[in-house]
Coordinates of C-alpha atoms and ligand atoms in Angstrom, one line a residue:
M1 CA 0.0 0.0 0.0
F2 CA 2.8 2.4 0.9
K3 CA 4.4 1.7 -2.5
K4 CA 1.2 2.7 -4.3
L5 CA 0.8 5.8 -2.1
S6 CA 4.4 6.8 -2.7
S7 CA 3.9 6.6 -6.4
L8 CA 0.9 8.9 -6.2
L9 CA 2.6 11.6 -4.1
T10 CA 5.3 13.9 -5.4
K11 CA 8.5 14.6 -3.5
H12 CA 7.1 17.9 -2.4
D13 CA 3.9 16.2 -1.1
K14 CA 5.9 13.7 0.9
K15 CA 8.0 16.5 2.5
Y16 CA 4.8 18.4 3.3
L17 CA 3.2 15.3 4.8
F18 CA 6.2 14.7 7.1
F19 CA 6.1 18.4 8.1
L20 CA 2.4 18.0 8.9
I21 CA 3.0 14.9 11.0
F22 CA 5.6 16.8 13.1
F23 CA 3.4 19.8 13.3
S24 CA 0.5 17.7 14.5
V25 CA 2.6 16.2 17.3
F26 CA 3.7 19.7 18.2
I27 CA 0.0 20.8 18.3
A28 CA -0.8 17.8 20.5
L29 CA 1.9 18.9 22.9
I30 CA 0.7 22.5 23.0
E31 CA -2.8 21.2 23.6
T32 CA -1.7 19.2 26.5
V33 CA 0.2 22.1 28.0
G34 CA -2.8 24.4 27.3
I35 CA -5.1 22.2 29.3
A36 CA -2.5 21.5 32.0
A37 CA -1.5 25.1 32.6
I38 CA -4.8 26.5 33.7
M39 CA -5.0 24.5 36.9
P40 CA -1.7 25.7 38.5
F41 CA -2.6 29.2 37.5
I42 CA -6.0 29.0 39.3
S43 CA -4.3 27.3 42.3
V44 CA -1.6 29.9 42.7
A45 CA -4.2 32.7 42.2
T46 CA -6.4 31.3 44.9
D47 CA -3.6 30.5 47.3
F48 CA -0.5 32.8 47.2
S49 CA 1.2 30.7 49.9
L50 CA 1.9 28.1 47.2
I51 CA 4.6 30.4 45.8
E52 CA 6.5 29.9 49.0
S53 CA 5.7 26.2 49.5
K54 CA 6.2 24.9 46.0
D55 CA 9.8 24.8 44.9
Y56 CA 9.2 25.5 41.2
Y57 CA 7.1 28.6 41.9
K58 CA 9.7 29.8 44.3
Y59 CA 12.5 29.2 41.8
I60 CA 10.7 31.2 39.1
Y61 CA 9.6 33.9 41.5
N62 CA 13.3 34.4 42.6
F63 CA 14.8 34.0 39.2
F64 CA 12.7 36.9 37.7
E65 CA 12.9 38.8 40.9
F66 CA 9.2 39.5 41.4
S67 CA 8.5 42.1 44.0
S68 CA 5.1 40.7 45.1
A69 CA 2.9 37.7 44.8
T70 CA 0.3 39.8 43.0
N71 CA 2.9 40.7 40.3
F72 CA 3.8 37.1 40.0
V73 CA 0.2 36.0 39.4
I74 CA -0.5 38.9 37.0
A75 CA 2.6 38.0 35.0
F76 CA 1.6 34.3 35.0
G77 CA -1.9 35.3 33.8
L78 CA -0.6 37.5 31.0
I79 CA 1.9 34.9 29.8
L80 CA -1.0 32.4 29.7
V81 CA -3.1 34.9 27.6
V82 CA -0.2 35.2 25.1
F83 CA 0.2 31.5 25.1
Y84 CA -3.5 30.9 24.4
I85 CA -3.4 33.4 21.5
L86 CA -0.4 31.7 20.1
R87 CA -2.0 28.3 20.6
G88 CA -5.1 29.5 18.7
G89 CA -3.0 30.9 15.9
L90 CA -1.0 27.7 15.6
N91 CA -4.1 25.6 15.6
L92 CA -5.6 27.7 12.9
L93 CA -2.5 27.5 10.8
Y94 CA -2.3 23.7 11.3
F95 CA -5.9 23.2 10.2
Y96 CA -5.3 25.5 7.2
M97 CA -2.2 23.5 6.2
L98 CA -4.1 20.2 6.7
A99 CA -7.0 21.4 4.6
K100 CA -4.6 22.7 2.0
F101 CA -2.9 19.3 1.8
S102 CA -6.1 17.3 1.7
K103 CA -8.1 19.5 -0.7
G104 CA -5.0 20.2 -2.8
R105 CA -4.5 16.4 -3.2
I106 CA -8.2 16.1 -4.3
H107 CA -7.6 18.7 -6.9
L108 CA -4.3 17.3 -8.1
L109 CA -5.5 13.7 -8.2
S110 CA -8.7 14.6 -10.0
F111 CA -6.6 16.6 -12.5
R112 CA -4.2 13.8 -13.0
L113 CA -7.0 11.2 -13.5
F114 CA -8.7 13.5 -16.0
E115 CA -5.5 14.0 -17.8
S116 CA -4.8 10.3 -17.8
Y117 CA -8.3 9.5 -19.2
L118 CA -7.9 12.2 -21.8
G119 CA -4.6 10.7 -22.8
M120 CA -5.8 7.2 -23.2
S121 CA -5.9 5.7 -26.7
Y122 CA -9.4 5.7 -28.2
H123 CA -9.3 1.9 -28.1
S124 CA -8.6 1.9 -24.4
F125 CA -11.3 4.6 -23.7
I126 CA -14.1 2.6 -25.4
Q127 CA -13.3 -0.4 -23.2
R128 CA -14.1 1.7 -20.1
N129 CA -17.3 2.8 -18.6
S130 CA -17.7 6.6 -18.5
S131 CA -19.8 6.6 -15.3
E132 CA -16.9 4.7 -13.6
L133 CA -14.4 7.3 -14.8
S134 CA -16.7 10.1 -13.5
K135 CA -16.9 8.3 -10.2
S136 CA -13.2 8.0 -9.9
I137 CA -12.7 11.7 -10.6
I138 CA -15.5 12.9 -8.3
N139 CA -15.5 10.4 -5.5
E140 CA -12.5 8.2 -5.3
T141 CA -10.2 11.2 -5.1
Q142 CA -12.1 12.5 -2.0
Y143 CA -11.8 9.1 -0.4
L144 CA -8.2 8.9 -1.1
A145 CA -7.7 12.3 0.6
Q146 CA -9.6 10.9 3.6
L147 CA -7.2 7.9 3.6
L148 CA -4.3 10.3 3.6
S149 CA -5.7 12.2 6.6
A150 CA -6.2 8.9 8.4
I151 CA -2.6 8.0 7.8
L152 CA -1.5 11.4 9.1
L153 CA -3.7 11.0 12.2
M154 CA -2.3 7.5 12.8
V155 CA 1.3 8.5 12.5
S156 CA 1.0 11.6 14.7
E157 CA -1.0 9.5 17.3
I158 CA 1.9 7.1 17.3
F159 CA 4.2 9.9 18.4
V160 CA 1.7 11.0 21.1
V161 CA 1.5 7.4 22.4
I162 CA 5.3 7.4 22.6
F163 CA 5.2 10.5 24.8
I164 CA 2.5 9.2 27.0
Y165 CA 4.3 5.9 27.2
G166 CA 7.6 7.5 28.1
A167 CA 5.9 9.4 31.0
M168 CA 4.0 6.3 32.1
L169 CA 7.1 4.1 32.1
Y170 CA 8.8 6.7 34.2
I171 CA 6.0 6.8 36.7
N172 CA 5.3 3.0 36.9
W173 CA 6.8 0.6 34.5
K174 CA 5.1 -2.5 35.8
I175 CA 1.6 -1.2 35.3
T176 CA 2.6 0.2 31.9
L177 CA 3.8 -3.2 30.8
V178 CA 0.6 -4.8 32.0
M179 CA -1.3 -2.1 30.1
T180 CA 0.8 -2.7 27.0
L181 CA 0.0 -6.4 27.1
F182 CA -3.7 -5.7 27.7
L183 CA -4.0 -3.1 24.9
G184 CA -1.7 -4.9 22.6
L185 CA -3.6 -8.2 22.7
N186 CA -7.0 -6.5 22.4
G187 CA -5.7 -4.3 19.6
L188 CA -4.4 -7.3 17.8
F189 CA -7.7 -9.0 18.1
L190 CA -9.5 -5.9 16.7
V191 CA -7.1 -5.6 13.8
K192 CA -7.4 -9.2 12.9
K193 CA -11.2 -9.5 13.4
I194 CA -12.8 -6.1 12.8
S195 CA -10.5 -4.4 10.2
P196 CA -11.1 -7.1 7.6
L197 CA -14.8 -6.5 8.0
V198 CA -14.3 -2.8 7.5
K199 CA -12.1 -3.5 4.5
R200 CA -14.8 -5.6 2.9
Q201 CA -17.3 -2.9 3.4
G202 CA -14.9 -0.6 1.5
S203 CA -15.1 -2.9 -1.5
I204 CA -18.8 -3.2 -1.2
R205 CA -19.1 0.6 -1.1
E206 CA -17.2 0.9 -4.3
K207 CA -19.3 -1.7 -6.1
Y208 CA -22.6 -0.1 -5.1
Q209 CA -21.4 3.4 -5.9
K210 CA -20.4 2.2 -9.3
S211 CA -23.9 1.0 -10.2
F212 CA -25.3 4.1 -8.5
F213 CA -23.5 6.3 -11.0
E214 CA -24.3 3.9 -13.9
I215 CA -28.0 4.0 -13.1
I216 CA -28.1 7.8 -12.9
N217 CA -26.2 8.2 -16.2
S218 CA -28.1 5.6 -18.2
T219 CA -31.5 6.9 -16.9
F220 CA -30.8 10.6 -17.7
G221 CA -29.2 9.5 -21.0
N222 CA -32.2 7.5 -22.1
Y223 CA -34.9 9.6 -20.6
K224 CA -37.2 9.5 -23.6
I225 CA -37.2 5.7 -23.8
I226 CA -37.7 5.4 -20.1
K227 CA -40.7 7.8 -20.3
L228 CA -42.2 5.6 -23.0
Q229 CA -41.5 2.3 -21.2
S230 CA -43.1 3.8 -18.1
N231 CA -41.3 1.3 -15.9
D232 CA -40.1 3.8 -13.3
K233 CA -40.7 1.2 -10.6
L234 CA -38.0 -1.1 -12.0
I235 CA -35.5 1.7 -12.3
L236 CA -36.3 3.1 -8.8
D237 CA -35.9 -0.4 -7.4
R238 CA -32.4 -0.7 -9.0
F239 CA -31.5 2.8 -7.8
S240 CA -32.8 2.1 -4.3
N241 CA -30.8 -1.1 -4.2
A242 CA -27.6 0.6 -5.2
S243 CA -28.2 3.7 -3.1
Y244 CA -29.1 1.6 0.0
G245 CA -26.2 -0.8 -0.6
F246 CA -23.9 2.2 -0.5
A247 CA -25.6 3.6 2.6
K248 CA -25.5 0.2 4.2
S249 CA -21.8 -0.2 3.8
G250 CA -21.5 3.3 5.4
I251 CA -23.8 2.2 8.3
I252 CA -21.8 -0.9 9.0
S253 CA -18.4 0.8 8.7
D254 CA -19.6 3.8 10.8
T255 CA -20.8 1.4 13.5
L256 CA -17.7 -0.6 13.4
A257 CA -15.7 2.6 13.7
H258 CA -17.0 2.9 17.3
F259 CA -16.3 -0.8 18.0
P260 CA -12.7 -0.5 19.1
R261 CA -13.5 2.2 21.7
I262 CA -16.5 0.3 23.1
F263 CA -14.7 -3.0 23.1
L264 CA -11.6 -1.7 24.8
E265 CA -13.7 0.2 27.4
T266 CA -15.9 -2.9 28.0
I267 CA -13.0 -5.2 28.5
G268 CA -10.9 -2.7 30.4
F269 CA -13.5 -1.5 32.9
G270 CA -15.1 -4.9 33.1
L271 CA -11.8 -6.4 34.0
I272 CA -11.3 -3.8 36.8
A273 CA -14.7 -4.6 38.2
L274 CA -14.0 -8.3 38.0
I275 CA -10.6 -7.9 39.7
V276 CA -12.3 -6.0 42.5
V277 CA -15.0 -8.6 42.8
Y278 CA -12.4 -11.3 42.9
L279 CA -10.3 -9.6 45.5
V280 CA -13.3 -8.8 47.7
F281 CA -14.6 -12.4 47.3
K282 CA -11.2 -14.0 48.0
Y283 CA -10.2 -11.9 51.1
E284 CA -13.7 -11.1 52.3
T285 CA -12.7 -7.6 53.3
D286 CA -12.3 -4.3 51.6
I287 CA -9.5 -3.8 49.1
S288 CA -7.9 -0.6 50.5
S289 CA -4.5 -2.2 50.3
S290 CA -4.8 -2.7 46.5
L291 CA -6.2 0.7 45.8
G292 CA -2.9 2.3 44.7
I293 CA -2.3 -0.3 42.0
L294 CA -5.9 -0.3 40.9
S295 CA -6.1 3.4 40.5
M296 CA -2.8 3.4 38.5
F297 CA -4.4 0.8 36.1
I298 CA -7.5 3.0 35.7
L299 CA -5.4 6.1 35.1
G300 CA -3.4 4.2 32.6
L301 CA -6.5 3.1 30.8
Y302 CA -7.8 6.6 30.7
R303 CA -4.6 8.0 29.3
L304 CA -3.9 5.3 26.7
M305 CA -7.4 4.3 25.6
P306 CA -8.2 7.4 23.6
S307 CA -4.9 7.0 21.7
A308 CA -5.4 3.3 21.2
N309 CA -8.9 4.0 19.9
R310 CA -7.7 6.8 17.5
L311 CA -5.0 4.5 16.2
L312 CA -7.4 1.7 15.6
S313 CA -10.1 3.8 14.0
S314 CA -7.6 5.5 11.7
Y315 CA -6.4 2.0 10.7
N316 CA -10.0 1.0 10.0
Q317 CA -10.5 4.1 7.9
I318 CA -7.4 3.3 5.9
M319 CA -8.9 -0.2 5.3
Y320 CA -12.3 1.2 4.3
F321 CA -10.8 3.6 1.7
H322 CA -8.1 1.2 0.5
K323 CA -10.1 0.5 -2.7
S324 CA -9.9 4.2 -3.7
L325 CA -6.1 3.9 -3.6
D326 CA -6.2 0.8 -5.8
I327 CA -8.5 2.4 -8.3
I328 CA -6.6 5.7 -8.6
H329 CA -3.3 4.0 -8.7
N330 CA -4.4 1.6 -11.5
D331 CA -5.9 4.4 -13.5
L332 CA -2.9 6.6 -13.2
M333 CA -0.7 3.8 -14.4
Y334 CA -2.9 3.4 -17.4
D335 CA -1.1 3.6 -20.7
V336 CA -1.5 7.1 -22.1
E337 CA -0.7 7.7 -25.7
S338 CA 2.6 9.4 -26.0
L339 CA 2.3 11.2 -29.3
G340 CA 4.9 13.4 -30.9
N341 CA 4.4 16.7 -32.7
E342 CA 6.0 15.8 -36.0
K343 CA 4.2 17.4 -38.9
I344 CA 2.8 15.3 -41.7
D345 CA 1.9 16.6 -45.2
F346 CA -0.9 15.3 -47.3
N347 CA -0.4 16.3 -50.9
D348 CA -0.7 13.1 -52.8
K349 CA -2.3 10.0 -51.3
I350 CA -3.3 7.9 -48.4
D351 CA -2.0 4.4 -48.8
L352 CA -3.2 1.4 -46.8
K353 CA -0.9 -1.6 -47.1
N354 CA -1.9 -5.1 -46.0
I355 CA -4.0 -3.8 -43.0
S356 CA -5.5 -6.2 -40.6
F357 CA -7.5 -5.3 -37.5
G358 CA -9.6 -6.8 -34.8
Y359 CA -10.8 -5.5 -31.5
S360 CA -9.2 -8.5 -30.0
E361 CA -6.5 -10.5 -31.8
D362 CA -8.6 -13.6 -32.0
K363 CA -11.6 -11.8 -33.7
I364 CA -10.3 -10.3 -36.9
I365 CA -12.7 -7.9 -38.6
L366 CA -10.6 -6.6 -41.5
E367 CA -8.0 -8.7 -43.2
N368 CA -5.2 -7.8 -45.6
I369 CA -6.7 -4.6 -46.8
Y370 CA -5.0 -2.7 -49.6
L371 CA -6.4 0.8 -50.5
E372 CA -5.1 3.9 -52.1
I373 CA -7.0 7.2 -51.6
K374 CA -5.8 10.0 -53.8
K375 CA -5.9 13.6 -52.5
T376 CA -9.3 15.3 -53.3
E377 CA -10.8 11.9 -54.3
K378 CA -14.4 11.2 -53.2
I379 CA -14.8 7.6 -52.0
A380 CA -17.5 5.6 -50.3
F381 CA -17.7 2.5 -48.2
V382 CA -20.8 0.4 -48.2
G383 CA -21.6 -3.0 -46.8
P384 CA -23.9 -4.7 -44.4
S385 CA -24.3 -3.5 -40.8
G386 CA -21.4 -4.7 -38.6
S387 CA -19.1 -5.5 -41.6
G388 CA -16.5 -3.0 -40.4
K389 CA -17.0 0.2 -42.3
S390 CA -16.7 2.5 -39.3
T391 CA -13.8 0.5 -38.0
L392 CA -11.9 0.9 -41.3
V393 CA -12.6 4.6 -41.4
D394 CA -11.4 4.9 -37.7
I395 CA -8.2 3.2 -38.8
I396 CA -7.7 5.6 -41.7
I397 CA -8.2 8.7 -39.5
G398 CA -5.7 7.4 -37.0
L399 CA -8.0 6.5 -34.0
Y400 CA -7.2 2.8 -34.1
K401 CA -3.8 1.2 -34.8
P402 CA -3.9 -1.7 -37.2
L403 CA -2.8 -5.1 -35.8
S404 CA -0.5 -5.4 -38.8
G405 CA 0.3 -3.5 -42.0
Q406 CA 1.0 0.1 -42.4
I407 CA -0.7 3.4 -43.4
K408 CA 1.3 5.9 -45.5
I409 CA 0.4 9.5 -46.0
D410 CA 2.4 10.6 -49.1
N411 CA 5.7 8.9 -48.2
D412 CA 5.4 9.0 -44.5
I413 CA 4.4 6.0 -42.5
L414 CA 1.8 7.0 -39.9
N415 CA 3.2 6.5 -36.4
D416 CA 3.0 7.9 -32.9
N417 CA 5.2 10.9 -33.8
N418 CA 3.0 12.2 -36.6
I419 CA -0.4 10.9 -35.9
R420 CA -1.5 14.0 -34.0
S421 CA -0.7 16.1 -37.0
W422 CA -2.7 13.7 -39.2
R423 CA -5.8 13.6 -36.9
K424 CA -5.9 17.4 -37.0
K425 CA -6.5 17.3 -40.8
I426 CA -9.7 15.3 -40.4
G427 CA -13.2 16.7 -40.1
Y428 CA -15.5 14.0 -38.8
I429 CA -19.2 14.0 -38.9
P430 CA -20.7 11.1 -37.0
Q431 CA -24.1 9.4 -37.1
S432 CA -25.1 10.3 -33.6
V433 CA -24.2 13.8 -32.7
Y434 CA -23.4 14.9 -29.2
L435 CA -24.0 18.6 -28.6
F436 CA -23.2 20.0 -25.1
D437 CA -25.5 22.3 -23.2
G438 CA -24.3 25.6 -24.7
T439 CA -24.9 27.9 -27.7
V440 CA -24.7 26.8 -31.3
A441 CA -21.6 29.0 -31.6
H442 CA -19.8 27.3 -28.7
N443 CA -20.7 23.9 -29.9
I444 CA -19.1 24.7 -33.3
S445 CA -15.9 26.3 -32.1
F446 CA -15.6 23.5 -29.5
G447 CA -12.0 23.3 -28.5
L448 CA -10.9 25.8 -31.2
H449 CA -10.4 29.5 -31.5
Y450 CA -13.8 31.4 -31.4
D451 CA -14.5 33.3 -34.6
E452 CA -18.0 34.6 -35.1
E453 CA -17.7 35.3 -38.8
K454 CA -16.3 31.9 -39.5
I455 CA -19.0 30.3 -37.4
K456 CA -21.7 32.0 -39.4
D457 CA -19.9 31.0 -42.6
V458 CA -19.9 27.3 -41.8
L459 CA -23.5 27.4 -40.5
K460 CA -24.5 29.0 -43.8
K461 CA -22.7 26.2 -45.7
A462 CA -24.5 23.6 -43.6
K463 CA -27.8 25.4 -44.5
I464 CA -29.0 26.1 -41.0
L465 CA -28.0 29.8 -40.5
D466 CA -31.2 31.2 -41.9
F467 CA -33.3 29.0 -39.7
L468 CA -31.4 30.0 -36.6
E469 CA -31.5 33.7 -37.4
T470 CA -35.2 33.8 -38.2
H471 CA -36.7 31.4 -35.7
Q472 CA -34.1 31.4 -32.9
N473 CA -31.4 33.5 -31.3
G474 CA -29.0 33.1 -34.2
I475 CA -25.6 31.6 -33.5
H476 CA -26.3 32.2 -29.8
T477 CA -29.2 29.8 -29.7
F478 CA -29.0 27.4 -26.8
V479 CA -29.2 23.8 -27.9
G480 CA -30.0 22.1 -24.6
E481 CA -28.2 19.1 -23.2
G482 CA -27.3 16.7 -26.0
G483 CA -28.9 19.2 -28.4
V484 CA -32.4 18.3 -27.1
K485 CA -33.9 21.6 -28.3
L486 CA -33.0 20.8 -31.9
S487 CA -34.4 18.4 -34.4
G488 CA -32.3 15.4 -35.5
G489 CA -31.6 17.0 -38.9
Q490 CA -30.7 20.3 -37.3
K491 CA -28.3 18.6 -35.0
Q492 CA -26.7 16.8 -38.0
R493 CA -26.2 20.1 -39.8
I494 CA -24.6 21.6 -36.7
A495 CA -22.3 18.6 -36.7
I496 CA -21.4 19.3 -40.4
A497 CA -20.7 23.0 -39.6
R498 CA -18.5 21.9 -36.7
A499 CA -16.5 19.7 -38.9
L500 CA -16.1 22.4 -41.6
Y501 CA -15.1 24.9 -38.9
Q502 CA -11.7 23.3 -38.5
E503 CA -11.0 23.5 -42.2
P504 CA -10.2 19.9 -42.6
E505 CA -8.3 18.4 -45.5
V506 CA -10.2 15.2 -45.2
L507 CA -13.9 15.2 -44.5
V508 CA -15.4 12.0 -43.2
L509 CA -19.1 11.4 -43.1
D510 CA -20.1 8.3 -41.1
E511 CA -23.8 7.9 -41.9
A512 CA -23.9 11.6 -41.3
T513 CA -26.9 12.5 -43.3
S514 CA -29.0 9.5 -42.6
A515 CA -31.3 11.4 -40.2
L516 CA -32.2 13.9 -42.9
D517 CA -35.1 13.6 -45.4
E518 CA -34.0 13.0 -48.9
K519 CA -34.7 16.6 -50.1
I520 CA -32.6 18.2 -47.4
E521 CA -30.0 15.5 -47.7
K522 CA -29.6 16.3 -51.3
E523 CA -29.2 20.0 -50.6
I524 CA -26.6 19.3 -48.0
M525 CA -24.8 16.8 -50.0
N526 CA -24.6 19.3 -52.9
E527 CA -23.1 21.7 -50.5
I528 CA -20.7 19.1 -49.1
Y529 CA -19.5 18.1 -52.6
E530 CA -19.1 21.8 -53.5
I531 CA -17.1 22.7 -50.4
S532 CA -15.0 19.6 -50.6
Q533 CA -13.8 20.1 -54.1
D534 CA -10.2 20.6 -52.8
K535 CA -10.8 18.1 -50.0
T536 CA -10.7 14.3 -49.8
L537 CA -14.1 13.0 -49.0
I538 CA -14.7 9.6 -47.3
I539 CA -18.4 8.6 -46.9
I540 CA -20.1 5.7 -45.2
A541 CA -23.7 5.6 -46.3
H542 CA -26.5 3.2 -46.9
R543 CA -28.5 5.5 -49.3
L544 CA -27.1 5.2 -52.8
S545 CA -28.1 8.8 -53.6
T546 CA -25.7 10.0 -50.9
I547 CA -22.7 8.5 -52.7
D548 CA -23.7 8.8 -56.3
R549 CA -21.0 11.4 -56.9
C550 CA -18.2 9.4 -55.3
G551 CA -15.6 8.4 -57.8
K552 CA -15.0 5.1 -56.1
V553 CA -17.2 2.8 -54.0
Y554 CA -15.9 -0.1 -51.9
K555 CA -17.9 -2.8 -50.3
I556 CA -16.6 -4.6 -47.2
E557 CA -17.4 -8.2 -47.5
N558 CA -16.0 -11.1 -45.5
K559 CA -13.3 -8.9 -44.0
K560 CA -12.1 -7.8 -47.4
L561 CA -12.5 -4.7 -49.5
V562 CA -14.2 -5.2 -52.9
Q563 CA -14.3 -2.3 -55.3
Q564 CA -17.7 -1.7 -56.7
K565 CA -17.2 1.4 -58.8
Ligands
ATP601 N1 -15.3 -1.3 -29.4 C1 -15.6 -2.5 -29.9 N2 -15.2 -3.6 -29.3 C2 -15.4 -4.8 -29.8 N3 -16.1 -5.0 -30.9 C3 -16.5 -4.0 -31.6 C4 -16.3 -2.6 -31.1 N4 -16.8 -1.8 -32.0 C5 -17.3 -2.5 -33.0 N5 -17.1 -3.8 -32.8 C6 -17.5 -4.9 -33.7 O1 -16.8 -4.8 -34.9 C7 -17.6 -5.1 -36.0 C8 -17.6 -3.9 -37.0 O2 -18.2 -2.8 -36.4 P1 -18.4 -1.4 -37.3 O3 -19.0 -0.5 -36.4 O4 -17.1 -1.1 -37.9 O5 -19.4 -1.9 -38.4 P2 -20.2 -1.0 -39.5 O6 -20.0 -1.7 -40.8 O7 -19.7 0.4 -39.4 O8 -21.6 -1.2 -39.0 P3 -22.9 -0.1 -39.1 O9 -23.2 0.0 -40.6 O10 -24.0 -0.9 -38.4 O11 -22.5 1.1 -38.5 C9 -19.0 -5.3 -35.4 O12 -19.2 -6.7 -35.4 C10 -19.0 -4.8 -34.0 O13 -19.8 -5.6 -33.2

């Protein structure tokens, strides 16, 4: 576990953590002094004769040459006031630094996770579940911060225990050793028996929270279908099951969190009562002779039990949140694409040589594909559903790496160094368009420089500007989440405008106009053919009218490419 944690924290984090541990020990000391100092002050203020009778008062009184007991008490009081102000300030500083560390780690880990998910290859990304990724970024980072706080508390408590131990050993080593044995054995029992239960609840928590997120996302993402199906009860039951499962793991772990204290107190005080009963029963008289020893034992329990309890509950918290550490560690170790910034030029042709591909090596979808696409050529892929058209296009545009064979752009082989430059040349219009909840303009300039004139220009080319300007708020029309305020055809046109906005050299239409009626599709396709005169156009379509102006048409059949035109 420490190895995993260590790999997640930077050198600076570790130094800061060590500093916080020492700071917390210092704070614990100051707290003890703060509580202990008020009593002597009250005693000496209520009884001046103590200055004479107690050596330490007398020594200080003489050392600073006080002229009267009143002055001594006033000085004592003022020093205490300064001390309490300092104590308050230090406490505040400590909690600020603690929060800075904990919340700062949440920010950093969320950022690093998001960065890692963004850097995954497309292939890796589609294997993952997006609700799970959201959960890790939102929740697991918070839990990991709690785990770090628990470690901090545990380590600083160890120091506090060492101090108390030192003092107790000095006062009475025999009782201290008996206490050690007593607390040690019970602590061991708790660690062996209770901590695994808490750890298990941590894993259960993670499982339920995962389905909790999945249900929320899939419900809101399929709202229309759910409304039609009208089976809210089923969904509510599933949600309730996940939500209650999550709550239940919290109930069990919260209850178990109190178990160490209750267990130690029960055993400790029960033992004292039993010893007293035993002594009274055996000697049939009062136990005044054993009082000293007994009260030492009780005092020892009082002093050490809170610490033992804090140690055990921090340990249990670490166990409860262990799963978050595993998740974040694994996801940060995920392979990110390390892509170079080499430029690639496309002036002549795209050349696919002997390409084979499968989502897994034993399930090949495309086999030994040879294909040459000349610059400005218009080509189309057809074939039955599931034959691999989208997959082949995703390989051409550099989203998937072929299992074997190579792709050449002019004379350069496509590789990790130049693929970024290649991807930037592609304008992609998918079948299902995702628009985020913002204006049309922001959806179009998505991730690129915002240029209103250019936005209007591409909307005009996609034949939707007029509609937006007459019926809506122009380019500042809000589209709603997922583009819910627009029709399917309008969304498709915005997707076309979005692709044109980046001035691509290659335009890819993956069933992009299938949602439009034939008349509108014809209009848009005319426009697309017109604007892509100097571009390479790759189309996947079922409707033959969409591809009638393509120079070449290929059919994918039995994993092979067959030229039809
Ligand atoms: N991420 C994936 N993991 C595993 N298999 C996949 C994945 N994506 C697609 N497939 C499989 O690969 C095959 C080709 O899919 P692809 O989407 O390329 O077909 P398509 O010809 O474009 O189909 P359609 O015309 O229906 O869009 C299908 O059998 C599909 O089930």
